[in-house]
């Protein structure tokens, strides 16, 4: 009898939390007329995010280095306009080098299209290779582009966002920013760093109604991914092949949806859901439902992850045995 009452109370409590959940969630950001800045917006996931926001009525500033590719992307994005007032602005800058240059670019963009409502930090790159084969300069380069290249634009927009009590900042991490995998000794740390930055920043800006989203895309079919594949070690490739590849459109849709909602975490597919629950640690929650799901699923997901880790270790051992047997070079695919 006592057990039945306790069970009923628990179910009622969980139902109450579910009902209260929308009340503590952030108010969705309205994209029509909003100014969205997308770094890395001339290619891959960034370009698709810009298209997705443009389709919903936003004004876009695209930031990347190569001017030709920027103009090409602008033309593509403009095909999706929903009214004749919409604008796509292109600014060429390296987001990873000089903070004052990045600050100037944001100033220019704000003068033309108004204060930034949403910043998408998508500029980034990946290089894979075994620890001893990766040039030392590559470790610095990836940290610079993937980490500092997200710090600088965010630092340049944050004061205005806080003053206006409106804003969304999106960071592009990766599934390799949730779990360290063979071949990613240079890439993974630069994407793990993003999570630390995002968690600390979210705690600072939440009282100002500014919300941070960290996206963890899986392998996604983009020009950047094709480039990385040229030098990917066999082990990394075989591990990657255990999950399917997403399209940049799919990934962009999910990221934009989560950013509008102000969700801290943005993942895609069942692997993405599992990894995000498993690695949530003390990261912020934007709905009680999400928090409850993490509490309930964490143990089960840890068990499943042990099987994954075992199978990855097997792949790596098999590659090593084959190489020893056939005397092939211990390098890439
Ligand atoms: N594709 C995947 O499988 C995957 C998976 C997980 C996470 N991600 C992350 O998602 C983001 C986008 O990846 P993607 O595959 O779409 O890449 P992509 O197709 O190579 O596009 C990268 C974009 O970033 C710009 N960019 C690169 N370095 C820059 C810099 N220093 N300053 C300014 N702009 C710069 C590029 O333009 P310019 O070269 O002209 O500057 C381009 O617009 C990256 O952060 C990546 O790490 C990708």
Coordinates of C-alpha atoms and ligand atoms in Angstrom, one line a residue:
X1 CA 0.0 0.0 0.0
X2 CA 2.8 2.4 1.1
X3 CA 4.7 1.5 -2.1
X4 CA 1.6 2.3 -4.2
X5 CA 1.2 5.7 -2.6
X6 CA 4.9 6.5 -3.1
X7 CA 4.7 5.3 -6.7
X8 CA 1.6 7.5 -7.4
X9 CA 3.3 10.5 -5.7
X10 CA 6.4 10.0 -7.9
X11 CA 4.3 9.8 -11.1
X12 CA 2.3 12.9 -10.1
X13 CA 5.6 14.8 -9.3
X14 CA 7.1 13.8 -12.7
X15 CA 3.8 14.9 -14.5
X16 CA 3.9 18.2 -12.6
X17 CA 7.5 18.8 -13.7
X18 CA 6.5 18.0 -17.3
X19 CA 3.7 20.5 -17.1
X20 CA 5.9 23.2 -15.6
X21 CA 8.7 22.6 -18.1
X22 CA 7.5 25.1 -20.7
X23 CA 7.2 27.8 -18.0
X24 CA 11.0 27.7 -17.2
X25 CA 12.1 27.4 -20.9
X26 CA 13.4 30.5 -22.6
X27 CA 11.0 32.5 -24.8
X28 CA 11.7 31.5 -28.5
X29 CA 13.6 34.1 -30.5
X30 CA 11.6 35.5 -33.5
X31 CA 13.6 35.2 -36.6
X32 CA 11.6 37.4 -39.0
X33 CA 13.5 40.7 -39.2
X34 CA 16.3 39.4 -36.9
X35 CA 19.9 40.0 -37.7
X36 CA 21.9 36.7 -37.8
X37 CA 25.6 36.6 -38.2
X38 CA 27.1 33.4 -39.5
X39 CA 30.8 32.9 -39.4
X40 CA 31.9 30.2 -41.8
X41 CA 28.7 31.0 -43.7
X42 CA 30.2 30.6 -47.2
X43 CA 30.2 26.8 -47.1
X44 CA 28.8 23.5 -45.6
X45 CA 26.9 23.7 -42.4
X46 CA 27.3 27.5 -42.0
X47 CA 25.8 28.1 -45.5
X48 CA 22.8 25.8 -44.8
X49 CA 22.2 27.6 -41.4
X50 CA 22.2 30.9 -43.2
X51 CA 19.7 29.6 -45.8
X52 CA 17.5 28.2 -43.0
X53 CA 17.5 31.5 -41.1
X54 CA 16.8 33.4 -44.4
X55 CA 13.9 31.2 -45.2
X56 CA 12.4 32.2 -41.8
X57 CA 12.8 36.0 -42.6
X58 CA 16.1 36.9 -41.0
X59 CA 18.7 39.4 -42.3
X60 CA 22.1 37.7 -42.7
X61 CA 25.7 38.7 -42.4
X62 CA 28.1 36.0 -43.8
X63 CA 31.6 36.0 -42.5
X64 CA 34.5 34.0 -44.0
X65 CA 37.9 34.7 -45.7
X66 CA 37.5 33.9 -49.4
X67 CA 35.5 36.7 -51.0
X68 CA 34.5 34.7 -54.1
X69 CA 33.0 31.9 -52.1
X70 CA 31.2 34.5 -50.0
X71 CA 29.6 36.0 -53.0
X72 CA 28.7 32.6 -54.4
X73 CA 27.0 31.7 -51.1
X74 CA 25.1 35.1 -51.0
X75 CA 23.6 34.3 -54.5
X76 CA 22.5 30.9 -53.3
X77 CA 21.0 32.2 -50.1
X78 CA 19.1 35.1 -51.8
X79 CA 17.1 32.5 -53.8
X80 CA 15.3 31.6 -50.6
X81 CA 14.0 35.1 -49.7
X82 CA 10.5 35.4 -48.3
X83 CA 10.2 39.2 -48.7
X84 CA 12.0 41.9 -50.7
X85 CA 13.4 43.7 -47.7
X86 CA 15.8 40.9 -46.7
X87 CA 19.5 41.5 -47.1
X88 CA 22.6 39.2 -47.2
X89 CA 25.7 41.1 -46.3
X90 CA 29.2 39.5 -46.9
X91 CA 32.3 40.4 -44.9
X92 CA 35.7 38.9 -45.4
X93 CA 37.9 38.4 -42.4
X94 CA 39.9 35.7 -40.6
X95 CA 38.0 35.2 -37.3
X96 CA 40.9 33.6 -35.6
X97 CA 43.7 36.1 -36.0
X98 CA 43.2 39.6 -34.7
X99 CA 40.4 40.5 -32.2
X100 CA 40.2 44.2 -33.2
X101 CA 39.6 43.2 -36.9
X102 CA 36.7 40.9 -35.8
X103 CA 35.3 43.6 -33.6
X104 CA 35.4 46.0 -36.5
X105 CA 33.6 43.5 -38.7
X106 CA 30.8 43.1 -36.2
X107 CA 30.6 46.9 -35.9
X108 CA 30.2 47.3 -39.7
X109 CA 27.5 44.6 -39.7
X110 CA 25.6 46.2 -36.8
X111 CA 25.8 49.6 -38.6
X112 CA 24.2 48.2 -41.7
X113 CA 21.7 45.6 -40.3
X114 CA 21.2 46.6 -36.7
X115 CA 22.2 44.8 -33.5
X116 CA 23.1 41.1 -33.8
X117 CA 20.2 38.9 -32.5
X118 CA 21.9 35.6 -33.2
X119 CA 25.5 34.8 -33.7
X120 CA 26.4 31.4 -35.2
X121 CA 30.1 30.5 -34.7
X122 CA 30.5 28.0 -37.6
X123 CA 34.0 28.9 -38.9
X124 CA 36.2 25.9 -38.3
X125 CA 38.2 23.0 -39.7
X126 CA 39.3 19.5 -38.9
X127 CA 42.6 17.8 -39.5
X128 CA 43.0 14.1 -38.4
X129 CA 46.1 12.0 -38.1
X130 CA 48.0 10.1 -35.5
X131 CA 49.5 12.2 -32.7
X132 CA 53.1 11.8 -33.8
X133 CA 52.2 12.5 -37.5
X134 CA 50.3 15.8 -36.9
X135 CA 52.5 18.8 -37.3
X136 CA 52.9 20.8 -34.1
X137 CA 51.7 23.9 -35.9
X138 CA 48.4 22.1 -36.6
X139 CA 47.6 21.9 -32.9
X140 CA 48.0 25.6 -32.7
X141 CA 46.1 26.3 -35.9
X142 CA 43.1 24.2 -34.8
X143 CA 43.0 25.8 -31.4
X144 CA 43.1 29.2 -33.1
X145 CA 40.4 28.6 -35.7
X146 CA 38.0 26.3 -33.7
X147 CA 38.4 27.9 -30.3
X148 CA 39.6 31.6 -30.6
X149 CA 37.7 31.9 -33.8
X150 CA 34.5 31.4 -31.7
X151 CA 35.7 33.5 -28.7
X152 CA 36.4 36.6 -30.8
X153 CA 33.0 37.1 -32.6
X154 CA 31.2 36.2 -29.4
X155 CA 33.2 38.7 -27.3
X156 CA 32.4 41.3 -30.0
X157 CA 28.6 40.9 -29.7
X158 CA 28.0 40.0 -26.1
X159 CA 27.9 43.5 -24.6
X160 CA 25.1 44.7 -26.9
X161 CA 23.2 41.5 -26.4
X162 CA 23.3 41.9 -22.6
X163 CA 22.3 45.5 -22.9
X164 CA 19.3 44.7 -25.1
X165 CA 18.4 41.6 -23.0
X166 CA 18.1 39.7 -26.3
X167 CA 20.4 37.2 -28.0
X168 CA 21.5 33.8 -29.0
X169 CA 25.1 32.6 -29.4
X170 CA 25.6 29.2 -31.1
X171 CA 28.9 27.3 -31.0
X172 CA 29.8 24.5 -33.3
X173 CA 31.5 21.7 -31.4
X174 CA 31.4 18.1 -32.8
X175 CA 30.7 14.6 -31.6
X176 CA 34.6 14.6 -31.4
X177 CA 34.1 17.3 -28.9
X178 CA 32.2 14.9 -26.6
X179 CA 34.4 11.9 -27.0
X180 CA 38.1 11.7 -27.9
X181 CA 38.6 9.4 -30.8
X182 CA 41.6 7.9 -32.6
X183 CA 43.1 10.5 -35.0
X184 CA 41.6 13.5 -33.3
X185 CA 44.3 14.5 -30.8
X186 CA 44.5 18.0 -32.5
X187 CA 40.8 18.4 -33.4
X188 CA 39.0 17.0 -30.3
X189 CA 40.6 19.4 -27.7
X190 CA 39.7 22.4 -29.8
X191 CA 36.1 21.2 -29.7
X192 CA 36.1 20.1 -26.1
X193 CA 37.2 23.7 -25.2
X194 CA 34.1 25.1 -26.9
X195 CA 31.9 23.3 -24.3
X196 CA 33.8 24.8 -21.3
X197 CA 33.5 28.3 -22.9
X198 CA 29.8 27.8 -23.6
X199 CA 28.9 26.5 -20.1
X200 CA 30.8 29.4 -18.3
X201 CA 29.3 32.0 -20.7
X202 CA 25.8 30.7 -20.4
X203 CA 26.0 31.0 -16.6
X204 CA 27.0 34.7 -17.0
X205 CA 24.5 35.7 -19.6
X206 CA 21.3 33.8 -18.6
X207 CA 20.0 36.6 -16.3
X208 CA 20.2 38.9 -19.3
X209 CA 18.0 36.7 -21.4
X210 CA 20.9 35.7 -23.7
X211 CA 21.0 31.9 -24.5
X212 CA 23.9 29.8 -25.6
X213 CA 23.6 26.7 -27.8
X214 CA 26.4 24.1 -28.4
X215 CA 25.9 21.9 -31.4
X216 CA 27.5 18.5 -31.7
X217 CA 27.1 17.4 -35.3
X218 CA 28.1 13.9 -36.4
X219 CA 30.0 13.4 -39.7
X220 CA 28.3 15.7 -42.2
X221 CA 28.7 15.8 -45.9
X222 CA 30.4 19.1 -46.5
X223 CA 33.4 20.4 -48.5
X224 CA 35.3 20.6 -45.2
X225 CA 34.5 16.9 -44.4
X226 CA 35.6 15.9 -47.9
X227 CA 38.9 17.7 -47.4
X228 CA 39.5 16.0 -44.0
X229 CA 38.8 12.6 -45.5
X230 CA 41.8 13.0 -47.8
X231 CA 44.2 12.3 -44.9
X232 CA 42.1 10.5 -42.5
X233 CA 43.8 7.5 -40.8
X234 CA 42.2 4.1 -41.6
X235 CA 41.2 3.6 -38.0
X236 CA 39.4 7.0 -37.8
X237 CA 37.6 6.2 -41.1
X238 CA 36.5 2.7 -39.8
X239 CA 35.3 4.2 -36.5
X240 CA 33.4 7.0 -38.4
X241 CA 31.7 4.3 -40.6
X242 CA 30.0 2.8 -37.6
X243 CA 27.5 5.8 -37.8
X244 CA 25.8 7.3 -40.8
X245 CA 26.7 10.6 -42.4
X246 CA 24.2 13.5 -42.2
X247 CA 23.4 16.2 -44.8
X248 CA 24.3 19.8 -43.9
X249 CA 20.7 20.7 -44.4
X250 CA 19.5 18.2 -41.7
X251 CA 22.2 19.5 -39.2
X252 CA 21.4 23.2 -40.0
X253 CA 17.6 22.7 -39.4
X254 CA 18.2 21.1 -36.0
X255 CA 20.7 23.8 -34.9
X256 CA 18.4 26.7 -35.9
X257 CA 15.5 25.0 -34.2
X258 CA 17.5 24.6 -30.9
X259 CA 19.0 28.1 -31.1
X260 CA 15.5 29.6 -31.5
X261 CA 14.3 27.6 -28.5
X262 CA 17.4 28.6 -26.5
X263 CA 18.3 25.0 -25.9
X264 CA 21.8 24.6 -24.5
X265 CA 22.4 21.3 -26.3
X266 CA 21.9 20.6 -29.9
X267 CA 22.4 17.1 -31.2
X268 CA 21.1 15.0 -34.0
X269 CA 20.0 11.3 -34.3
X270 CA 20.0 8.6 -31.7
X271 CA 23.8 8.5 -31.3
X272 CA 23.8 12.2 -30.8
X273 CA 21.1 12.0 -28.2
X274 CA 22.9 9.3 -26.3
X275 CA 26.3 11.1 -26.4
X276 CA 24.7 14.3 -25.2
X277 CA 22.9 12.6 -22.3
X278 CA 26.1 10.7 -21.4
X279 CA 28.4 13.8 -21.4
X280 CA 26.0 16.4 -20.0
X281 CA 27.9 16.6 -16.7
X282 CA 26.8 19.8 -15.0
X283 CA 25.9 21.6 -18.2
X284 CA 22.8 23.9 -18.1
X285 CA 19.3 22.5 -18.8
X286 CA 16.7 24.6 -20.5
X287 CA 13.8 22.3 -19.7
X288 CA 12.9 20.0 -16.8
X289 CA 12.0 17.3 -19.3
X290 CA 15.5 17.3 -20.6
X291 CA 17.0 17.1 -17.1
X292 CA 14.7 14.2 -16.2
X293 CA 15.6 12.3 -19.3
X294 CA 19.3 12.7 -18.6
X295 CA 18.8 11.4 -15.0
X296 CA 16.9 8.4 -16.1
X297 CA 19.0 7.4 -19.1
X298 CA 22.6 8.0 -18.0
X299 CA 23.4 4.6 -16.5
X300 CA 21.9 2.7 -19.5
X301 CA 23.8 4.9 -21.9
X302 CA 27.1 4.4 -20.1
X303 CA 26.6 0.6 -20.4
X304 CA 26.0 1.0 -24.2
X305 CA 29.0 3.2 -24.5
X306 CA 31.2 0.4 -23.1
X307 CA 30.3 -1.8 -26.0
X308 CA 31.1 1.0 -28.5
X309 CA 34.5 1.6 -26.8
X310 CA 35.2 -2.1 -27.0
X311 CA 34.4 -2.3 -30.7
X312 CA 36.6 0.8 -31.4
X313 CA 39.5 -0.8 -29.5
X314 CA 38.9 -3.9 -31.7
X315 CA 39.1 -1.9 -34.9
X316 CA 42.4 -0.3 -33.8
X317 CA 43.9 -3.6 -32.7
X318 CA 42.9 -5.3 -36.0
X319 CA 44.5 -2.4 -38.1
X320 CA 47.7 -2.8 -36.1
X321 CA 47.8 -6.6 -36.6
X322 CA 47.2 -6.2 -40.4
X323 CA 49.9 -3.6 -40.7
X324 CA 52.4 -5.7 -38.8
X325 CA 51.4 -8.8 -41.0
X326 CA 51.6 -7.1 -44.3
X327 CA 54.4 -4.6 -43.4
X328 CA 52.3 -1.6 -44.6
X329 CA 53.2 1.9 -43.6
X330 CA 51.7 2.8 -40.2
X331 CA 50.2 6.0 -41.5
X332 CA 46.9 6.8 -43.2
X333 CA 44.3 5.0 -45.3
Ligands
LIG1 N1 31.4 18.5 -41.5 C1 31.4 17.7 -40.5 O1 31.5 16.5 -40.5 C2 31.4 18.4 -39.1 C3 31.1 17.6 -38.0 C4 31.2 18.2 -36.7 C5 31.5 19.5 -36.6 N2 31.7 20.3 -37.7 C6 32.1 21.7 -37.5 O2 31.1 22.5 -38.2 C7 31.8 23.7 -38.7 C8 31.5 23.8 -40.2 O3 32.1 22.7 -40.8 P1 31.9 22.4 -42.3 O4 32.2 21.0 -42.5 O5 30.6 22.9 -42.8 O6 33.1 23.2 -42.9 P2 33.4 23.8 -44.4 O7 32.5 23.3 -45.4 O8 34.9 23.6 -44.6 O9 33.2 25.4 -44.2 C9 34.0 26.1 -43.3 C10 33.6 27.5 -43.3 O10 34.4 28.2 -42.4 C11 35.1 29.3 -43.0 N3 36.4 29.5 -42.3 C12 37.3 28.6 -42.0 N4 38.4 29.1 -41.4 C13 38.0 30.4 -41.2 C14 38.7 31.5 -40.6 N5 39.9 31.4 -40.0 N6 38.1 32.7 -40.6 C15 36.9 32.9 -41.2 N7 36.2 31.9 -41.8 C16 36.8 30.7 -41.8 C17 35.3 28.8 -44.5 O11 35.5 29.9 -45.4 P3 37.0 30.4 -45.8 O12 37.8 29.2 -46.0 O13 36.7 31.2 -47.1 O14 37.4 31.3 -44.7 C18 33.9 28.2 -44.7 O15 33.0 29.2 -44.9 C19 33.2 23.6 -38.3 O16 33.4 24.3 -37.1 C20 33.4 22.1 -38.1 O17 34.5 21.8 -37.2 C21 31.7 19.7 -38.9

